[in-house]
Coordinates of C-alpha atoms and ligand atoms in Angstrom, one line a residue:
M1 CA 20.0 72.5 121.9
K2 CA 21.1 74.5 118.9
I3 CA 22.5 78.0 119.5
L4 CA 23.5 80.4 116.7
T5 CA 25.8 83.3 117.5
V6 CA 26.3 86.3 115.3
V7 CA 29.5 88.4 115.0
G8 CA 30.1 91.1 112.5
A9 CA 32.4 93.9 113.5
R10 CA 35.6 94.2 115.6
P11 CA 34.1 94.9 119.0
N12 CA 31.8 91.8 118.6
F13 CA 34.7 89.3 118.5
M14 CA 36.0 89.6 122.1
K15 CA 32.4 89.7 123.5
A16 CA 31.4 86.5 121.7
A17 CA 34.6 84.5 122.2
P18 CA 34.1 83.6 125.9
I19 CA 30.5 82.5 125.2
I20 CA 31.8 80.1 122.4
A21 CA 34.5 78.9 124.8
A22 CA 31.9 78.3 127.6
I23 CA 29.7 76.3 125.2
K24 CA 32.7 74.2 124.3
Q25 CA 33.4 73.7 128.0
H26 CA 29.8 72.7 128.6
N27 CA 29.9 70.1 125.9
K28 CA 33.2 68.7 127.2
G29 CA 31.7 68.4 130.7
L30 CA 28.9 66.2 129.3
Q31 CA 31.5 63.8 127.9
A32 CA 33.0 63.2 131.3
P33 CA 31.9 60.1 133.2
P34 CA 28.9 60.4 135.5
S35 CA 31.2 60.6 138.5
G36 CA 32.2 64.0 137.1
G37 CA 28.9 65.1 138.6
H38 CA 27.0 66.4 135.6
E39 CA 23.3 66.4 135.5
P40 CA 22.1 63.6 133.2
S41 CA 19.3 65.8 131.8
R42 CA 21.8 68.3 130.4
K43 CA 22.0 68.3 126.6
T44 CA 24.9 68.9 124.2
I45 CA 24.8 72.4 122.6
Q46 CA 25.2 72.4 118.9
H47 CA 26.8 75.8 118.0
V48 CA 26.7 77.7 114.7
L49 CA 28.9 80.8 114.3
V50 CA 27.8 83.3 111.7
H51 CA 30.1 86.2 110.6
T52 CA 28.2 88.9 108.7
G53 CA 31.4 90.3 107.2
Q54 CA 30.6 93.9 108.3
H55 CA 34.3 94.0 109.1
Y56 CA 36.4 92.0 106.7
D57 CA 40.1 93.1 106.7
D58 CA 42.7 91.1 108.3
V59 CA 43.4 93.9 110.8
M60 CA 39.7 94.5 111.6
S61 CA 38.5 90.8 111.7
D62 CA 40.8 87.9 110.9
S63 CA 43.6 88.8 113.3
F64 CA 41.0 88.8 116.1
F65 CA 39.9 85.3 115.2
R66 CA 43.5 84.2 115.6
D67 CA 44.3 86.1 118.8
L68 CA 41.0 85.0 120.5
N69 CA 41.2 81.4 119.3
L70 CA 37.8 81.8 117.7
P71 CA 36.8 78.9 115.4
E72 CA 36.3 79.6 111.7
P73 CA 32.8 80.9 111.1
D74 CA 30.4 78.2 110.0
V75 CA 28.7 80.7 107.7
H76 CA 30.2 83.9 106.3
L77 CA 27.7 86.3 104.8
G78 CA 30.4 88.5 103.2
V79 CA 28.3 91.7 103.5
G80 CA 31.1 94.3 103.7
S81 CA 30.8 98.0 103.9
G82 CA 27.9 100.3 102.8
S83 CA 25.5 102.9 104.0
H84 CA 23.6 102.0 107.1
A85 CA 20.5 101.1 105.2
A86 CA 22.3 99.1 102.5
Q87 CA 24.5 97.2 105.0
T88 CA 21.6 96.5 107.4
A89 CA 19.4 95.4 104.5
E90 CA 22.0 93.1 103.0
I91 CA 22.7 91.5 106.4
M92 CA 19.0 90.9 106.9
R93 CA 18.4 89.5 103.4
K94 CA 21.3 87.0 103.8
F95 CA 20.8 86.1 107.4
E96 CA 17.1 85.1 106.9
G97 CA 18.1 82.2 104.7
V98 CA 20.7 81.0 107.3
V99 CA 18.1 81.0 110.2
L100 CA 15.6 79.1 108.1
A101 CA 18.2 76.5 107.1
E102 CA 19.8 76.1 110.6
R103 CA 16.6 76.4 112.7
P104 CA 18.4 77.3 115.9
E105 CA 16.5 77.5 119.2
I106 CA 18.4 80.5 120.4
V107 CA 20.1 83.4 118.4
I108 CA 22.8 85.3 120.4
V109 CA 23.6 88.8 119.3
V110 CA 26.2 90.9 121.0
G111 CA 26.9 94.6 121.4
D112 CA 25.4 97.5 119.4
V113 CA 26.6 97.3 115.8
N114 CA 24.5 97.1 112.6
S115 CA 24.9 93.3 112.5
T116 CA 23.5 93.0 116.0
M117 CA 20.3 94.9 115.2
A118 CA 19.8 93.5 111.7
C119 CA 20.0 89.8 112.9
A120 CA 17.8 90.5 115.9
L121 CA 15.1 92.0 113.6
V122 CA 15.3 89.0 111.2
T123 CA 15.0 86.5 114.1
A124 CA 12.0 88.4 115.7
K125 CA 10.0 88.1 112.5
I126 CA 11.0 84.7 111.3
S127 CA 8.5 81.8 111.5
F128 CA 9.3 78.1 111.2
D129 CA 5.7 77.0 111.0
S130 CA 2.2 78.3 110.9
G131 CA 2.2 78.7 114.7
G132 CA 4.9 81.4 114.5
T133 CA 7.6 79.3 116.1
R134 CA 10.9 81.2 116.1
P135 CA 14.2 81.2 118.0
L136 CA 14.6 83.1 121.2
I137 CA 16.8 86.2 120.8
A138 CA 19.5 86.7 123.5
H139 CA 21.2 90.1 123.6
V140 CA 24.5 90.2 125.3
E141 CA 25.4 93.8 126.6
A142 CA 21.8 94.9 126.8
G143 CA 20.5 98.0 128.5
L144 CA 23.3 100.5 127.9
R145 CA 22.1 104.0 127.0
S146 CA 23.9 107.1 126.0
R147 CA 20.6 109.0 125.5
D148 CA 22.1 110.4 122.3
R149 CA 20.0 109.2 119.4
S150 CA 22.4 110.7 116.9
M151 CA 24.7 107.7 117.5
P152 CA 23.8 104.8 115.3
E153 CA 24.8 102.5 118.1
E154 CA 22.1 104.0 120.4
I155 CA 19.4 103.2 117.8
N156 CA 20.8 99.7 117.5
R157 CA 20.8 99.1 121.3
I158 CA 17.3 100.3 121.8
L159 CA 15.8 98.3 118.9
T160 CA 17.7 95.1 119.8
D161 CA 16.7 95.3 123.5
H162 CA 13.1 95.7 122.6
L163 CA 13.2 92.7 120.2
A164 CA 15.2 90.5 122.6
D165 CA 13.7 87.7 124.8
L166 CA 16.7 87.5 127.0
L167 CA 18.7 90.6 128.0
F168 CA 22.1 90.0 129.5
V169 CA 23.3 93.2 131.2
T170 CA 26.8 94.3 132.0
E171 CA 26.2 97.0 134.6
S172 CA 23.4 98.0 137.0
S173 CA 22.5 101.2 135.0
G174 CA 21.5 98.8 132.2
V175 CA 18.9 97.1 134.5
D176 CA 17.5 100.5 135.5
N177 CA 17.3 101.6 131.8
L178 CA 15.5 98.5 130.7
M179 CA 13.0 98.6 133.6
R180 CA 12.3 102.3 132.8
E181 CA 11.6 101.3 129.2
G182 CA 9.0 98.7 130.4
I183 CA 11.0 95.5 129.6
A184 CA 9.6 92.7 131.7
P185 CA 11.9 92.0 134.7
E186 CA 12.0 88.3 134.1
K187 CA 13.7 88.8 130.8
I188 CA 16.6 90.8 132.4
H189 CA 19.7 89.0 133.7
Y190 CA 22.5 91.0 135.3
V191 CA 25.4 88.7 134.5
G192 CA 28.5 90.9 134.0
N193 CA 30.7 91.6 131.0
T194 CA 32.0 89.1 128.5
M195 CA 34.4 91.6 127.1
I196 CA 36.1 91.6 130.5
D197 CA 36.1 87.8 130.5
S198 CA 38.3 88.1 127.4
L199 CA 40.5 90.7 128.9
L200 CA 41.1 88.7 132.0
S201 CA 41.9 85.6 129.9
F202 CA 44.4 87.3 127.7
R203 CA 46.0 90.0 129.8
E204 CA 48.9 87.9 130.8
K205 CA 49.5 86.7 127.2
A206 CA 49.7 90.4 126.3
D207 CA 53.0 90.5 128.1
S208 CA 54.5 88.4 125.3
S209 CA 53.5 91.0 122.7
R210 CA 56.5 92.6 120.9
I211 CA 54.6 95.8 120.0
L212 CA 56.4 98.0 122.5
E213 CA 59.7 96.9 121.2
A214 CA 58.5 97.3 117.6
L215 CA 57.5 100.9 118.3
G216 CA 60.6 101.7 120.2
L217 CA 58.7 102.2 123.5
L218 CA 61.1 100.2 125.7
S219 CA 64.0 101.7 127.6
A220 CA 67.4 100.4 126.7
V221 CA 68.4 97.2 128.6
P222 CA 70.2 98.3 131.8
E223 CA 73.7 97.0 132.3
N224 CA 72.7 95.2 135.5
G225 CA 70.6 92.8 133.3
S226 CA 67.2 93.8 134.7
P227 CA 64.5 93.9 132.1
S228 CA 63.8 97.0 130.0
S229 CA 60.7 99.0 131.0
P230 CA 58.1 100.8 129.0
L231 CA 58.8 104.5 128.2
P232 CA 56.1 107.0 129.0
Y233 CA 53.5 107.2 126.1
A234 CA 49.8 107.8 125.7
L235 CA 47.4 105.7 123.5
L236 CA 44.7 107.2 121.3
T237 CA 41.8 105.7 119.4
L238 CA 39.1 107.7 117.4
H239 CA 36.5 106.3 115.1
R240 CA 33.0 107.7 116.1
P241 CA 31.4 109.4 113.0
A242 CA 30.5 112.4 115.2
N243 CA 34.2 112.9 116.0
V244 CA 36.0 112.0 112.8
D245 CA 33.5 112.8 109.9
D246 CA 33.4 116.6 110.7
R247 CA 36.6 118.5 109.9
E248 CA 36.3 121.2 112.6
T249 CA 35.6 118.6 115.3
L250 CA 38.6 116.4 114.3
Q251 CA 40.8 119.5 114.1
G252 CA 39.7 120.6 117.6
I253 CA 40.4 117.1 119.0
F254 CA 44.0 117.1 117.6
E255 CA 44.5 120.6 119.0
G256 CA 43.4 119.3 122.4
L257 CA 46.2 116.8 122.2
D258 CA 49.1 119.1 121.4
E259 CA 50.4 119.7 124.9
L260 CA 50.3 116.0 125.7
A261 CA 52.0 115.2 122.4
S262 CA 54.9 117.6 123.4
Q263 CA 55.4 115.6 126.6
M264 CA 55.3 112.0 125.3
P265 CA 54.5 110.1 122.1
V266 CA 50.8 109.6 121.5
I267 CA 50.4 106.2 119.8
F268 CA 47.4 106.3 117.4
P269 CA 46.3 103.0 115.8
V270 CA 44.1 104.5 113.1
H271 CA 40.7 103.0 112.3
P272 CA 40.0 102.8 108.5
R273 CA 37.2 105.4 108.7
T274 CA 39.5 107.8 110.5
R275 CA 42.3 107.2 108.1
K276 CA 40.1 108.2 105.2
R277 CA 39.1 111.4 106.9
I278 CA 42.6 112.4 107.9
D279 CA 43.7 111.8 104.3
G280 CA 40.7 113.7 102.9
F281 CA 40.6 116.8 105.2
S282 CA 43.5 119.2 104.9
L283 CA 43.8 119.7 108.6
N284 CA 45.9 122.6 109.9
L285 CA 48.0 120.8 112.5
G286 CA 51.4 122.2 112.1
K287 CA 53.8 119.6 113.3
I288 CA 51.5 117.8 115.7
L289 CA 50.7 114.9 113.4
H290 CA 53.6 112.8 112.3
S291 CA 53.2 109.4 110.7
N292 CA 57.0 109.1 110.6
S293 CA 58.3 108.0 113.9
A294 CA 61.9 108.9 113.1
E295 CA 61.9 112.6 113.7
N296 CA 60.4 113.9 117.0
P297 CA 57.3 111.7 117.1
K298 CA 54.3 113.5 118.5
I299 CA 51.2 111.8 117.4
R300 CA 52.3 108.5 115.8
L301 CA 49.8 107.0 113.3
I302 CA 50.1 103.3 113.1
E303 CA 47.9 100.5 111.5
P304 CA 45.0 99.1 113.6
C305 CA 46.4 96.6 116.1
G306 CA 45.5 93.0 116.9
Y307 CA 43.8 92.2 120.2
I308 CA 46.9 91.0 122.1
D309 CA 49.0 93.9 120.9
F310 CA 46.3 96.4 121.8
I311 CA 45.9 95.0 125.4
C312 CA 49.7 95.3 125.7
L313 CA 49.5 99.0 124.6
M314 CA 46.7 99.8 126.9
K315 CA 48.3 98.1 129.9
N316 CA 51.5 100.0 129.7
A317 CA 50.2 103.4 128.7
R318 CA 50.3 106.4 131.0
L319 CA 47.0 107.5 129.6
V320 CA 44.4 106.2 127.2
L321 CA 42.3 108.7 125.1
T322 CA 39.4 107.2 123.2
D323 CA 35.9 107.5 121.9
S324 CA 35.3 103.8 122.0
G325 CA 32.8 102.2 124.5
G326 CA 34.7 99.0 125.2
I327 CA 38.0 100.7 125.9
Q328 CA 36.4 102.7 128.7
E329 CA 35.6 99.3 130.3
E330 CA 38.9 97.7 129.6
T331 CA 40.9 100.6 131.1
T332 CA 38.7 100.4 134.2
C333 CA 39.8 96.9 134.7
L334 CA 43.4 97.6 133.9
T335 CA 43.3 100.7 136.3
V336 CA 44.8 102.8 133.5
P337 CA 43.6 106.5 133.5
C338 CA 41.2 107.1 130.5
V339 CA 40.0 110.3 128.9
T340 CA 36.8 109.7 126.8
I341 CA 36.5 112.1 123.9
R342 CA 32.7 112.3 123.9
E343 CA 30.0 114.3 125.6
N344 CA 28.3 111.3 127.1
T345 CA 28.8 107.6 127.9
E346 CA 26.5 104.7 127.9
R347 CA 28.8 103.0 130.4
P348 CA 28.4 105.3 133.5
V349 CA 30.0 102.6 135.8
T350 CA 33.4 103.4 134.2
L351 CA 33.0 107.0 135.6
I352 CA 31.7 105.9 139.0
H353 CA 33.9 102.9 139.7
G354 CA 36.4 103.2 137.0
T355 CA 39.3 105.3 135.8
N356 CA 37.3 107.2 133.1
I357 CA 36.5 110.9 132.7
L358 CA 34.4 112.6 130.0
A359 CA 36.3 115.3 128.2
G360 CA 33.8 116.4 125.5
T361 CA 35.3 117.1 122.1
S362 CA 36.6 120.7 122.4
A363 CA 40.3 121.3 122.6
I364 CA 40.0 123.1 125.9
G365 CA 37.9 120.3 127.4
I366 CA 40.4 117.6 126.2
R367 CA 43.4 119.5 127.6
R368 CA 41.6 120.0 131.0
A369 CA 40.7 116.2 131.2
I370 CA 44.3 115.2 130.3
N371 CA 45.7 117.4 133.1
H372 CA 43.2 115.9 135.5
Q373 CA 44.0 112.3 134.6
L374 CA 47.8 112.3 133.9
G375 CA 49.8 110.8 136.7
K376 CA 46.7 109.7 138.6
E377 CA 46.9 106.4 140.4
F378 CA 43.8 104.3 140.7
Q379 CA 42.9 101.5 143.2
R380 CA 41.4 98.4 141.7
N381 CA 37.6 98.9 142.0
W382 CA 36.0 96.5 139.5
P383 CA 32.3 96.7 138.8
E384 CA 30.1 93.9 140.3
K385 CA 30.3 90.6 138.3
W386 CA 33.2 91.7 136.1
D387 CA 35.0 88.6 137.3
G388 CA 35.8 86.6 134.2
N389 CA 32.8 84.2 134.7
T390 CA 30.1 86.1 132.8
A391 CA 30.0 83.7 129.8
D392 CA 29.6 80.7 132.1
R393 CA 26.6 82.4 133.8
I394 CA 25.1 83.1 130.3
V395 CA 25.4 79.5 129.2
E396 CA 24.0 78.3 132.5
I397 CA 20.9 80.4 132.1
L398 CA 20.4 79.3 128.5
C399 CA 20.7 75.6 129.6
R400 CA 18.3 76.1 132.5
L401 CA 15.9 77.8 130.1
R402 CA 15.9 75.0 127.6
E403 CA 16.0 72.0 130.0
G404 CA 13.2 69.6 129.2
E405 CA 12.2 71.5 126.0
T406 CA 12.9 70.2 122.6
T407 CA 11.7 72.9 120.2
S408 CA 11.8 76.7 120.0
S409 CA 8.6 78.3 121.1
K410 CA 6.4 81.2 120.2
E411 CA 6.3 82.4 123.8
P412 CA 9.7 83.0 125.3
A413 CA 10.2 81.5 128.7
A414 CA 12.9 83.7 130.2
V415 CA 14.2 82.8 133.6
S416 CA 15.6 85.1 136.2
T417 CA 19.1 84.7 137.7
Ligands
UD1_1 C1 31.4 99.9 113.4 C2 30.3 100.0 114.4 C3 30.8 100.7 115.7 C4 32.0 100.0 116.2 C5 33.1 100.0 115.1 C6 34.4 99.4 115.5 C7 28.0 100.3 113.5 C8 26.9 101.2 113.3 N1 29.2 100.8 113.9 O1 31.7 101.2 113.0 O2 29.8 100.6 116.7 O3 32.5 100.7 117.4 O4 32.5 99.3 114.0 O5 35.3 99.5 114.5 O6 27.8 99.1 113.3 N2 36.4 99.4 106.8 C9 37.6 98.8 106.4 N3 37.8 97.5 106.7 C10 37.0 96.8 107.5 C11 35.8 97.4 107.9 C12 35.5 98.7 107.6 O7 38.4 99.4 105.7 O8 37.2 95.6 107.7 C13 36.2 100.8 106.5 C14 35.2 100.9 105.3 O9 35.7 101.8 104.5 C15 33.9 101.4 106.0 C16 34.5 102.1 107.2 O10 35.7 101.4 107.6 O11 33.2 102.2 105.2 C17 33.5 102.1 108.4 O12 33.1 100.7 108.7 P1 31.6 100.4 109.2 O13 31.5 98.9 109.5 O14 30.6 101.0 108.4 O15 31.6 101.2 110.6 P2 32.6 101.5 111.7 O16 32.9 102.9 111.7 O17 33.8 100.5 111.7

């Protein structure tokens, strides 16, 4: 069986890595002697990794390959940045040739970025023969809905889900959303969250990160020789176009952080989009924003972090403030209080089970949410199936689906978990 997995942008890498590791493990299991108990009908999976190049910097892409032990991509499309239309079109144009050359039986796309939707659309329309034979499309992280169509990710999610043959869902709201939209139940598989697989695999390694030391966030080593402990700090990420592309909104968000920043440093790894906006807008922020840590650091701008360093920063923070989707999920599992600087979330399980609260984007809403969350202690209450085994479940389903079949088919034959 040949599976092709697509990655393109930063949040894809940690969602795809466990699936690639599970495929490797599956193949390793087949090499074991029969006493190992494997089923003789099981086939080796040939895997092809395609990187579209939507993200291309070391900090946005390469460092994640290193941290997550991802193999080098077999194919790199080198697409780079552009408008939504130009980027999507360029990915589609280049990806079509790859699918025709590789002829995979299954194409896996993850998440909600432009690369996800572009490659799903190419796969849905491709034909290997006059009978319309094409690969099955598997969407990992299907079914999430913010109900806010001004978000490019919402458009990408809806289109990808309606093109997919297999929909791997992270939380129960995703199943409800897909059923409501008329997706056939046999295509939907509630398997859990591969991003949490990665988090659980790497959270201990994060303790070896030197980022706290590098940022001066460790207390001095006590004389009794016990280890130094993290000083109080908050962690901030912002990159949604709706938050950072509008000057007034961005100004309001920073004003909402002023009280917090007077109590503890707010560490802010700055996404390239946000860096451009901060540099371009002349924001009226008084002394809130300091890129220089030396004098009275308030909001400290730093370069985007690698995966391991970022987990370390999340784990030890008193509070995380973000407009990212994945960070709402990761803080839920780390039981760190999270304030989401958005009006809505496509991940309601993080509000119900998790440590997350929606603040909106006004200064007053953000201040109120910070006061509500700061100092709060949460019990571990992980959502169902967020157990570190989601990628294994996905590979198992794909194998069951393809057992006994040798070619990709026109009619998908999805199986139910
Ligand atoms: C994309 C995803 C978003 C995801 C985010 C994580 C879409 C529609 N959006 O948004 O869902 O949460 O990635 O970061 O797919 N840039 C660099 N270096 C890079 C990549 C980008 O400097 O390696 C700069 C470019 O100037 C680019 C800008 O960042 O114009 C934005 O990148 P882009 O891929 O268009 O979207 P993101 O905002 O990163």
